[in-house]
GROMACS .gro file of C-alpha atoms in nm:
model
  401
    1UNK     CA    1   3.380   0.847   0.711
    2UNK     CA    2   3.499   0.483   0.662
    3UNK     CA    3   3.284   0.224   0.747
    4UNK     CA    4   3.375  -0.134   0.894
    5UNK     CA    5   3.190  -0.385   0.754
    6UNK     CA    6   3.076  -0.561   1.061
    7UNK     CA    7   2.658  -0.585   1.023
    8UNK     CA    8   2.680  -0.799   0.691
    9UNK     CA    9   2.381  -0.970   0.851
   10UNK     CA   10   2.157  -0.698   1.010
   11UNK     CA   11   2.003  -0.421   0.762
   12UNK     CA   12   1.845  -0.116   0.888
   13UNK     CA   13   1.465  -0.052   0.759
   14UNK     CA   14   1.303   0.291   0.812
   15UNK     CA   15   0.928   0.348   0.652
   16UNK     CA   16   0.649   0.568   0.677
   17UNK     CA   17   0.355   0.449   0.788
   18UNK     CA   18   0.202   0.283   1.099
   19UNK     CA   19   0.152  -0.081   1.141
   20UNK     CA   20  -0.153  -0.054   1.303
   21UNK     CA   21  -0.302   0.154   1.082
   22UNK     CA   22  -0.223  -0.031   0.754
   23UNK     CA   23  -0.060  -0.399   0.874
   24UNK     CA   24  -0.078  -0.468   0.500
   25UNK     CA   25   0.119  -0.228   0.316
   26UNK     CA   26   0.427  -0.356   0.150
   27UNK     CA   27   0.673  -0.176   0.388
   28UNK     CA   28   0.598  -0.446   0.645
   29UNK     CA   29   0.598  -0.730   0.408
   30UNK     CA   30   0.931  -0.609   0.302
   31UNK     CA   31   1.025  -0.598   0.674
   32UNK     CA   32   0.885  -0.997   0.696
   33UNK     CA   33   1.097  -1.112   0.440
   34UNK     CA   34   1.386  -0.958   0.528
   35UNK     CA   35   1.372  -1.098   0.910
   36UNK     CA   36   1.386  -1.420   0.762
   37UNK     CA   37   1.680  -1.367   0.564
   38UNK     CA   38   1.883  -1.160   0.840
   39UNK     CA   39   1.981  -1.216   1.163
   40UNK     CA   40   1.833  -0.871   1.299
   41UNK     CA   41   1.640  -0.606   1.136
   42UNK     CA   42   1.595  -0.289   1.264
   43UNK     CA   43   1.267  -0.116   1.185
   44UNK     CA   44   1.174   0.234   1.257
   45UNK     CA   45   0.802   0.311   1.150
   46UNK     CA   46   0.550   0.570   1.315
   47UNK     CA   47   0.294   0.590   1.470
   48UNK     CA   48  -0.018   0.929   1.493
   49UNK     CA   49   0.071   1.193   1.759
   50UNK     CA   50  -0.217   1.081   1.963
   51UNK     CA   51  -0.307   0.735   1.822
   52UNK     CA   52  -0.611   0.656   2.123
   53UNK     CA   53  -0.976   0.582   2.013
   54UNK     CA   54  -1.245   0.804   1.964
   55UNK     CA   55  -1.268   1.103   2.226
   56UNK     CA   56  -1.347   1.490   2.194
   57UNK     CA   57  -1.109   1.755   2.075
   58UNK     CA   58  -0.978   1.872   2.406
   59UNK     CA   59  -0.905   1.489   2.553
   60UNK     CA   60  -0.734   1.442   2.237
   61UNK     CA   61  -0.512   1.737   2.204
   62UNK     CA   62  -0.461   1.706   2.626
   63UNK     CA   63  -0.317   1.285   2.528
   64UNK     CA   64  -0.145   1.447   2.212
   65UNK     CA   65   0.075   1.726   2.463
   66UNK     CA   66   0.182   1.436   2.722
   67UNK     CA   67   0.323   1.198   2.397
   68UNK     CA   68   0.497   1.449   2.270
   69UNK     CA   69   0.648   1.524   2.559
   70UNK     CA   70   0.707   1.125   2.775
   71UNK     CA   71   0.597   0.909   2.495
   72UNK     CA   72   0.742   1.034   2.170
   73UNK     CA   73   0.901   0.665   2.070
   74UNK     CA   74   0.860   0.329   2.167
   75UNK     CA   75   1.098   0.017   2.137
   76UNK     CA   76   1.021  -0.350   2.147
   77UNK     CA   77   1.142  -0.657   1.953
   78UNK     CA   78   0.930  -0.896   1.786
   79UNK     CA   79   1.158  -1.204   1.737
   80UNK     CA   80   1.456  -1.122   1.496
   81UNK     CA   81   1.308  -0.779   1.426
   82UNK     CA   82   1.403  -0.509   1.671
   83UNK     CA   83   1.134  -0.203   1.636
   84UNK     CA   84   1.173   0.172   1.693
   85UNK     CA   85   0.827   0.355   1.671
   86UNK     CA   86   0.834   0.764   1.619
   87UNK     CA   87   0.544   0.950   1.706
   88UNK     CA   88   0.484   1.176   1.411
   89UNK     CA   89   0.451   1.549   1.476
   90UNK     CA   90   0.075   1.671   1.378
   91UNK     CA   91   0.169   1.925   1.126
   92UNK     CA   92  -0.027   2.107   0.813
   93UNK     CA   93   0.074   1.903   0.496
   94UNK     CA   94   0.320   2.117   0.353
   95UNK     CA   95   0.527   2.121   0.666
   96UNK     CA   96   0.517   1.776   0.707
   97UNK     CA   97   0.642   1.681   0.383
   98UNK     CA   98   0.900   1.898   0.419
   99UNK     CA   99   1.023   1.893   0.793
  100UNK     CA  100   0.876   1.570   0.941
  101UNK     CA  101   1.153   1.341   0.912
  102UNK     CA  102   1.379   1.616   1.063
  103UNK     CA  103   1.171   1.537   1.390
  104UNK     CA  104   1.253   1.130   1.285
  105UNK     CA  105   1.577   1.242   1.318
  106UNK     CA  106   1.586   1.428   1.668
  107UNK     CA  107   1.378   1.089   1.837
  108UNK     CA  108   1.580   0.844   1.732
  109UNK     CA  109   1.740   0.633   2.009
  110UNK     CA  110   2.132   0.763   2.067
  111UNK     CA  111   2.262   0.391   1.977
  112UNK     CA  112   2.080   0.384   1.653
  113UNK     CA  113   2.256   0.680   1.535
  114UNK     CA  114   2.585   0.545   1.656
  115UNK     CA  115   2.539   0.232   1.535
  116UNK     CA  116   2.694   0.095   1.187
  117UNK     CA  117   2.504  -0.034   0.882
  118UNK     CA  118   2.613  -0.169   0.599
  119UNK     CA  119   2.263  -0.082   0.447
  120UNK     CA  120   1.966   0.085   0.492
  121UNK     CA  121   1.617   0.043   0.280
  122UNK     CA  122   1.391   0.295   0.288
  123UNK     CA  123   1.021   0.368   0.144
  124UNK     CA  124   0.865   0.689   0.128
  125UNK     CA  125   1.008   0.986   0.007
  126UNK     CA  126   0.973   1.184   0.354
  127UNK     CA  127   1.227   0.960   0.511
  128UNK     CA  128   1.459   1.123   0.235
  129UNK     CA  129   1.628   1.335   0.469
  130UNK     CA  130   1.669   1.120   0.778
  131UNK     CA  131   1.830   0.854   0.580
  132UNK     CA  132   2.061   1.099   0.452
  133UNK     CA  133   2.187   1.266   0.769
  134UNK     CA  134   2.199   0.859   0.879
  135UNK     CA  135   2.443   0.848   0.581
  136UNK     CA  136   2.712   1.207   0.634
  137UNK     CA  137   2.715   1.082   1.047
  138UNK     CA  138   2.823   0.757   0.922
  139UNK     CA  139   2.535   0.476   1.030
  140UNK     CA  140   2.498   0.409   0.676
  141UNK     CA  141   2.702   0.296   0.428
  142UNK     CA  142   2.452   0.178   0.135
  143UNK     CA  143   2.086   0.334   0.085
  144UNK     CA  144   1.817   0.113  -0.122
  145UNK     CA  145   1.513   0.292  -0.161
  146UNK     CA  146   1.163   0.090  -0.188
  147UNK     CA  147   0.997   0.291  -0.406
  148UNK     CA  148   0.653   0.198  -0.336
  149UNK     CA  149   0.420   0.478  -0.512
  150UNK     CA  150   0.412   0.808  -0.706
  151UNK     CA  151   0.341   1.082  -0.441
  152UNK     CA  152   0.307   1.401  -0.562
  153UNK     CA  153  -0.038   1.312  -0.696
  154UNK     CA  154  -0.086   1.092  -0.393
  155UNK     CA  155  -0.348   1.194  -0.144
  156UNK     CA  156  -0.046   1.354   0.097
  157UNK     CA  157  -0.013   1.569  -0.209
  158UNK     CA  158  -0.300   1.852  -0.123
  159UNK     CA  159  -0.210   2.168  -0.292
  160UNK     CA  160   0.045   2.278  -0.549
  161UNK     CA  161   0.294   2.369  -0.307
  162UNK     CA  162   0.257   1.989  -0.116
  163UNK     CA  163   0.252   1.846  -0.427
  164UNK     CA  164   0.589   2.054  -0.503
  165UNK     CA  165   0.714   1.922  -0.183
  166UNK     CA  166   0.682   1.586  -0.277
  167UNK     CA  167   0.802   1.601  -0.607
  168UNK     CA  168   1.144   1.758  -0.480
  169UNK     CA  169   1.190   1.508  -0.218
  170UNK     CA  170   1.078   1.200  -0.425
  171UNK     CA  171   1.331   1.279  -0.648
  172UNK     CA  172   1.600   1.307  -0.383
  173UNK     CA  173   1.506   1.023  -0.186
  174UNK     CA  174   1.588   0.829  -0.569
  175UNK     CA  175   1.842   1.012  -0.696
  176UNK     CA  176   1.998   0.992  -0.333
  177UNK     CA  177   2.016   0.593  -0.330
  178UNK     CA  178   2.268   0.347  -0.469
  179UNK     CA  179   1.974   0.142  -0.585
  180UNK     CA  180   1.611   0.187  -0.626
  181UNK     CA  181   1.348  -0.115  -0.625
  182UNK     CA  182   1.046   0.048  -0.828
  183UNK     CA  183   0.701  -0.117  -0.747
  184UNK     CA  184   0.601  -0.049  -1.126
  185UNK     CA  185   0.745  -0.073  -1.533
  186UNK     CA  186   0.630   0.286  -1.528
  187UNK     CA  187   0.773   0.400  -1.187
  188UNK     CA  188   1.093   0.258  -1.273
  189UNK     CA  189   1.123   0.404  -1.609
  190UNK     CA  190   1.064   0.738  -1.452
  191UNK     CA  191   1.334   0.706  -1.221
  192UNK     CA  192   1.594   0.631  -1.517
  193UNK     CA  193   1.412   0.962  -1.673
  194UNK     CA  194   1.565   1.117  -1.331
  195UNK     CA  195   1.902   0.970  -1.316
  196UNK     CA  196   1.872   0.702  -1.130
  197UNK     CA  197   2.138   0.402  -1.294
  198UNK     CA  198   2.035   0.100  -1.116
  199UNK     CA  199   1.659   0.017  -1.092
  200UNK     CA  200   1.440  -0.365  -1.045
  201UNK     CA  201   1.132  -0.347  -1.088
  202UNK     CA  202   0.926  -0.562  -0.812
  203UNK     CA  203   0.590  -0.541  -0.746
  204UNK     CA  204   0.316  -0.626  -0.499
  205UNK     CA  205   0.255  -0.975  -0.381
  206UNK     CA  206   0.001  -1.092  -0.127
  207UNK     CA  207  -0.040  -1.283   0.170
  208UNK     CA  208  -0.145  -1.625  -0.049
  209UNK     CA  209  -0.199  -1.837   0.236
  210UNK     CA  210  -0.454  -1.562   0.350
  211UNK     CA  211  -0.628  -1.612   0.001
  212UNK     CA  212  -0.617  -1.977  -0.086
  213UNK     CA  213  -0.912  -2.082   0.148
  214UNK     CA  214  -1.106  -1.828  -0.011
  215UNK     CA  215  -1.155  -2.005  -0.307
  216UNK     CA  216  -1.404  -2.268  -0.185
  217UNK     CA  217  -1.717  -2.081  -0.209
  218UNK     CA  218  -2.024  -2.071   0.015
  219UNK     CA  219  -2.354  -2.032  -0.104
  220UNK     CA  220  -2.466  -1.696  -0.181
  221UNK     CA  221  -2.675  -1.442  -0.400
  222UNK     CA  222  -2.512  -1.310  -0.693
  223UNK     CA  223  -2.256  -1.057  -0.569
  224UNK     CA  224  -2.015  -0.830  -0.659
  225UNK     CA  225  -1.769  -0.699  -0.411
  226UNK     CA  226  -1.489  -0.427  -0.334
  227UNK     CA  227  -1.205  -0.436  -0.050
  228UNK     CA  228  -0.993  -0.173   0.004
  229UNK     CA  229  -1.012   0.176   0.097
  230UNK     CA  230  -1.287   0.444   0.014
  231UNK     CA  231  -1.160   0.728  -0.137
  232UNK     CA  232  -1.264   0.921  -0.459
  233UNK     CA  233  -1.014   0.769  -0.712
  234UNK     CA  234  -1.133   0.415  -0.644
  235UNK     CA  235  -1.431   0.428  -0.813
  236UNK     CA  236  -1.694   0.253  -0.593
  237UNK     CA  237  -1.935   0.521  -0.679
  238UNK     CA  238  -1.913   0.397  -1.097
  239UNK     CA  239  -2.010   0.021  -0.952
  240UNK     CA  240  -2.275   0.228  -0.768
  241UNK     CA  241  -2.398   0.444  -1.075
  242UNK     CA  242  -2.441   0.036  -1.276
  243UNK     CA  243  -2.554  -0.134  -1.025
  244UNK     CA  244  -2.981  -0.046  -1.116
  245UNK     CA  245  -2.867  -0.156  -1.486
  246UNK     CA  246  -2.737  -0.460  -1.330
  247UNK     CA  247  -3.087  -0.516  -1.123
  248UNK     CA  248  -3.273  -0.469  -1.457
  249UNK     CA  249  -3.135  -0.836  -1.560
  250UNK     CA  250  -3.032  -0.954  -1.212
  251UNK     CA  251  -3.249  -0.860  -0.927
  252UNK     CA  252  -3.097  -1.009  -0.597
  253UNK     CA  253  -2.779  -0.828  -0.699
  254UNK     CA  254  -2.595  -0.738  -0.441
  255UNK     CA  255  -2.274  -0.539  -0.394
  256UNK     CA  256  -2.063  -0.629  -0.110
  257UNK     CA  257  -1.802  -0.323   0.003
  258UNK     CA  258  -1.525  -0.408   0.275
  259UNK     CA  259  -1.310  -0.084   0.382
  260UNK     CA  260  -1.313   0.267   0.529
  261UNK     CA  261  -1.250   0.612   0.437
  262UNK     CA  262  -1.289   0.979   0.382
  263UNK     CA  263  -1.510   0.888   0.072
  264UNK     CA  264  -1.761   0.662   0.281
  265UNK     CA  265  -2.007   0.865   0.346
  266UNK     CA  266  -2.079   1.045   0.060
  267UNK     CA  267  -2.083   0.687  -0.114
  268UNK     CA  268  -2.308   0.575   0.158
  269UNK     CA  269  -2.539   0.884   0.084
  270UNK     CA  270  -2.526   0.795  -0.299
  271UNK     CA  271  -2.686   0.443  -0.227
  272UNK     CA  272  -2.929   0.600  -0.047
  273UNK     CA  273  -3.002   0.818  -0.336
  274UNK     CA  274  -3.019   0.541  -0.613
  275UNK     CA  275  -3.281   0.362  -0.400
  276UNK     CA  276  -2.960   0.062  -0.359
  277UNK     CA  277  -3.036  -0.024   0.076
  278UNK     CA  278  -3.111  -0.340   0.041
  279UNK     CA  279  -2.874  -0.399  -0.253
  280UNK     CA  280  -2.557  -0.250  -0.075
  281UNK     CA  281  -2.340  -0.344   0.231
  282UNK     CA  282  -2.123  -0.089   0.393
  283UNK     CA  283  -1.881  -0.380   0.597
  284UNK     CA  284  -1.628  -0.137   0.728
  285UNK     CA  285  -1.296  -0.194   0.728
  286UNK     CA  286  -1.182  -0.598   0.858
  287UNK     CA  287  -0.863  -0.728   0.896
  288UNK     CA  288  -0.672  -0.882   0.650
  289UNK     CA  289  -0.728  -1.252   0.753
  290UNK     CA  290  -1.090  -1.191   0.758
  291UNK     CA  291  -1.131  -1.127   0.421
  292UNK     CA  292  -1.218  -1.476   0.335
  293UNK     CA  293  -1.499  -1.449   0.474
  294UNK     CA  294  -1.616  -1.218   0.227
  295UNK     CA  295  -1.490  -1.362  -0.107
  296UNK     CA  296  -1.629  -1.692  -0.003
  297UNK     CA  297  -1.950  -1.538  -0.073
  298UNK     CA  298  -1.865  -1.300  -0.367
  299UNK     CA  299  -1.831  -1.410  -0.720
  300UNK     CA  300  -1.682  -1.057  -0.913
  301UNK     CA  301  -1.388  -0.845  -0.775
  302UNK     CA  302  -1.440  -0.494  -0.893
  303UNK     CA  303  -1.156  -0.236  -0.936
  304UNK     CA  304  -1.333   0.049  -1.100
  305UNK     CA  305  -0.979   0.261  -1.108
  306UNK     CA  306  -1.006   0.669  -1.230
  307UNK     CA  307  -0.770   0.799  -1.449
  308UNK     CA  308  -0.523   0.927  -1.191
  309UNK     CA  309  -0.192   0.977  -1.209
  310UNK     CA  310  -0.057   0.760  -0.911
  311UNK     CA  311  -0.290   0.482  -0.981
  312UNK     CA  312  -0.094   0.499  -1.373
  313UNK     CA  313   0.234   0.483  -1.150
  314UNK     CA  314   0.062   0.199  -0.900
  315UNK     CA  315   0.128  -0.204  -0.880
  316UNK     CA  316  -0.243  -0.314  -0.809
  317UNK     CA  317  -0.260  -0.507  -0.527
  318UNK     CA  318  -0.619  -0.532  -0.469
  319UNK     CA  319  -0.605  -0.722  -0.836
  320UNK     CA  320  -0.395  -0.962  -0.743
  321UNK     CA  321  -0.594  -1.013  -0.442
  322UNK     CA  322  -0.902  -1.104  -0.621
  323UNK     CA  323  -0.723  -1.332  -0.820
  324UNK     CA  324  -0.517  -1.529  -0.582
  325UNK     CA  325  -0.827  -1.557  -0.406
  326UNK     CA  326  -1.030  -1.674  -0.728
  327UNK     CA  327  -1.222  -1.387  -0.801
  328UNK     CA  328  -1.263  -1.280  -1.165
  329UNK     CA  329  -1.199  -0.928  -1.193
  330UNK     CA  330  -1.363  -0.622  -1.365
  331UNK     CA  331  -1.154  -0.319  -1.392
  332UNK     CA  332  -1.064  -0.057  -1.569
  333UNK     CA  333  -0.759   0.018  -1.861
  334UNK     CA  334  -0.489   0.220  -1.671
  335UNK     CA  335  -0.157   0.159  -1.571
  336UNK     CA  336  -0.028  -0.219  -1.516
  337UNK     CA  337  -0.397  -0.289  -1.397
  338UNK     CA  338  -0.471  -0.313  -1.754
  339UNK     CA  339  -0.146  -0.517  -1.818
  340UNK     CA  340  -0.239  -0.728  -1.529
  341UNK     CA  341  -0.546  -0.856  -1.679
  342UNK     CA  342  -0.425  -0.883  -2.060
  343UNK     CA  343  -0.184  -1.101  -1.969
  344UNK     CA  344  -0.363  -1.308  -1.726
  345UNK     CA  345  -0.716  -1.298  -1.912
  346UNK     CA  346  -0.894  -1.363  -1.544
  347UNK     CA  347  -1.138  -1.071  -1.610
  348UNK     CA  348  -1.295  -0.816  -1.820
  349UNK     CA  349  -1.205  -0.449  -1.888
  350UNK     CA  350  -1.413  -0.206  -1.878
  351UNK     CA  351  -1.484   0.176  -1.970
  352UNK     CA  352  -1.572   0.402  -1.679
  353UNK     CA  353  -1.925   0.397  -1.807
  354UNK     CA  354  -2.248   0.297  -1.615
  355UNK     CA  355  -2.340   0.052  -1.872
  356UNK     CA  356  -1.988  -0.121  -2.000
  357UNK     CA  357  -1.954  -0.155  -1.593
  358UNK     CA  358  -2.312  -0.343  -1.632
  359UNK     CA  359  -2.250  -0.509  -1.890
  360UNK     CA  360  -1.921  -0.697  -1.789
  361UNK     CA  361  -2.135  -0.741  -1.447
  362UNK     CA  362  -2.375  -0.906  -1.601
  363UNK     CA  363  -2.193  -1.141  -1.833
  364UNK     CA  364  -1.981  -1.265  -1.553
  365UNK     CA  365  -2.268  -1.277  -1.303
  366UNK     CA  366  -2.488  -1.492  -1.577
  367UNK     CA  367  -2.211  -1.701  -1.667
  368UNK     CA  368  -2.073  -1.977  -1.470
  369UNK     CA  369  -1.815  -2.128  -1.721
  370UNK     CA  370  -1.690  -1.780  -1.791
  371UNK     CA  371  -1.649  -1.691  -1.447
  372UNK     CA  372  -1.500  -2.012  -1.397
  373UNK     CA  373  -1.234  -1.998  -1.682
  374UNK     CA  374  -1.147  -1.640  -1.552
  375UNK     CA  375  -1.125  -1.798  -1.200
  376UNK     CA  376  -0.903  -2.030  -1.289
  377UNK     CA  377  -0.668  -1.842  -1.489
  378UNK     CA  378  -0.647  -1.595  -1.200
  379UNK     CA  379  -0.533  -1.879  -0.987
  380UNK     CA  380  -0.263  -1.984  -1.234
  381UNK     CA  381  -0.147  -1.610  -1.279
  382UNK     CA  382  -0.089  -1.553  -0.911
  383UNK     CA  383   0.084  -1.919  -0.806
  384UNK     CA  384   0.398  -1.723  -0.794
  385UNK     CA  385   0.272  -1.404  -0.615
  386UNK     CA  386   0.337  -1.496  -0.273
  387UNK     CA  387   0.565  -1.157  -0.100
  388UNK     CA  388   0.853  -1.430  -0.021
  389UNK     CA  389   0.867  -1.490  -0.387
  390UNK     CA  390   0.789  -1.168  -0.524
  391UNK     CA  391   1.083  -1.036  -0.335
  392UNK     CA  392   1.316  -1.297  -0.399
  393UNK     CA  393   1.510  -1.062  -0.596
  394UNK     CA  394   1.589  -0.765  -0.363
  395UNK     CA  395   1.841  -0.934  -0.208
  396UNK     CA  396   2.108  -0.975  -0.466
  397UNK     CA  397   1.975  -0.640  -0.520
  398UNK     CA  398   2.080  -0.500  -0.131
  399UNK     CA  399   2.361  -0.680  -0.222
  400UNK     CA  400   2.547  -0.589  -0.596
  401UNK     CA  401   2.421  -0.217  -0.597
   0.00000   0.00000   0.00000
């Protein structure tokens, strides 16, 4: 179906996750930049089923039954940006990595699906469908897809059949697209593996004003900290399993951890174990332009990756973080975390070992200069990180592909 080119300055965005849940993932930066480069964007995001606070089983599934059935999408419009929020259905894995954006499809608003778009960007490979049945009806003309992660080993990957899932529809939502914007060197070189002909690769930024106050410190006891969220493959329990090597030479050592997550408890429970109490804060999770006031007080980011395989595939964020914000960083060699910090030299590498992890801990800790010379290369690496500059480049992207 022909198309009339009359949108050249509006651009249809449809993501994943829920921007209350997770206000800083990239899909919304993207969003940001965009608004200020188009005269209207329109977003369509999700939100949980029941998405209330804390209340038993029967309240919940009770609040769940009357979304579905009067509350299933929402639409506002926050300046240029013109929203469209999907409930999502609350379905076993499998099913929803297969048959979720089929719902998408059925609750989006009747003038959406009319409407005409010279392109669409999309992120997450369960929007593959959606944006193609956009395309046959004719809303769509041109499909970029952010590809922001490797999911089939991604957490929404539980089981071999999910993780099948994934795989299939990952490759579709790629192969699918006239373009594909790969967060990663490795991502994108995987997609050319798959067919794909025209791939950039741009990766996370951060939110630098956010991070800039941070580097004035307040005083503080020596202290290491993490942000971000608590899950196995992060490896706060390996900064956990050092940190009595690190008391050996430091004493009042402390480790600092800001975030939230299936993983908490057990890591909570591991403290308690290593005798770490009074050496250990659990801070929850904060929002994003809190954070200062944590890294004013911290002197060591740690990023204590496993070897996973969609951390290999990952831009690390949480590294540039530290670093816009000043912090030296110790992490571990994997994927372009490892690049990241060979090319910057604004922190020290480390084996997934209790005592490397100490070690590097230590050296930085005891060592003002060093931390200092890290500190400032971090700085220097990261003038350019900003999101409005690290996604200059998607939009002669959007529009030569």
């Amino acid at each position: 179906m022909a198309i009339e080119n009359t949108t050249s300055t509006r651009i249809l965005v449809i993501g994943g996750v829920d921007i209350d849940l997770e206000p800083n993932h990239r899909c919304f930066h993207v969003v940001d930049f965009l608004a200020a480069h188009y005269d209207e964007v329109v977003f369509v995001s999700t939100a949980n089923l029941y998405g209330g606070p804390p209340v038993g089983f029967a309240q919940k599934m009770l609040q769940s039954a009357k979304n579905l059935l009067t509350d299933r999408r929402r639409e506002f419009r926050q300046g240029n940006v013109r929203h469209v929020v999907v409930r999502k259905l609350k379905l076993p894995i499998l099913l929803q990595n297969f048959f979720g954006d089929f719902w998408v499809f059925m609750v989006l608003p009747g003038w959406l699906k009319k409407d005409r778009f010279t392109t669409c960007l999309y992120t997450f490979p369960q929007t593959a469908f959606v944006t193609g049945l956009l395309r046959r009806r004719g809303t769509i003309r041109k499909l970029v897809y952010d590809d922001c992660d490797y999911f089939p080993a991604h957490l929404d990957a539980a089981g071999r059949l999910s993780a099948a899932a994934l795989t299939w529809k990952e490759r579709r939502a790629a192969t699918q697209a006239d373009g594909v914007i790969s967060v990663s060197t490795p991502l994108a070189a995987l997609r050319r593996e798959q067919g794909v002909k025209k791939v950039i690769v741009v990766p996370n930024g951060v939110v630098l004003d956010n991070l800039t106050g941070a580097r004035e410190k307040e005083p503080h006891p020596p202290t290491l900290l993490y942000v971000g969220m608590l899950s196995e493959a992060w490896g706060v329990d390996l900064m956990l399993e050092a940190l009595p090597l690190v008391r050996e030479a430091i004493p009042d050592v402390r480790f600092v951890v800001v975030g939230d997550g299936d993983f908490r408890e057990a890591l909570e429970a591991q403290t308690r174990a290593l005798g770490l109490d009074n050496a250990v804060s659990f801070c929850g999770r904060q929002p994003h332009d809190q954070l200062v006031t944590y890294i004013r007080q911290a002197d060591v980011g740690v990023a204590l990756y496993k070897q996973r395989e969609f951390i290999h595939y990952a831009s690390p964020m949480k590294i540039r973080e530290y670093m816009a914000a000043g912090l030296p960083v110790i992490t571990t060699r994997i994927g372009q975390a490892e690049e990241v910090i060979e090319e910057s030299d604004a922190g020290i590498l480390v084996e997934r070992t209790p005592d490397s992890i100490a070690q590097a801990a230590i050296a930085l800790l005891n060592d003002a200069d060093l931390r200092q010379r890290y500190a400032n290369n971090a700085v220097q690496y990261t003038e350019d990180a900003d999101w409005n500059s690290v996604l200059e480049p998607v939009l002669e992207f959007i529009n030569t592909v």
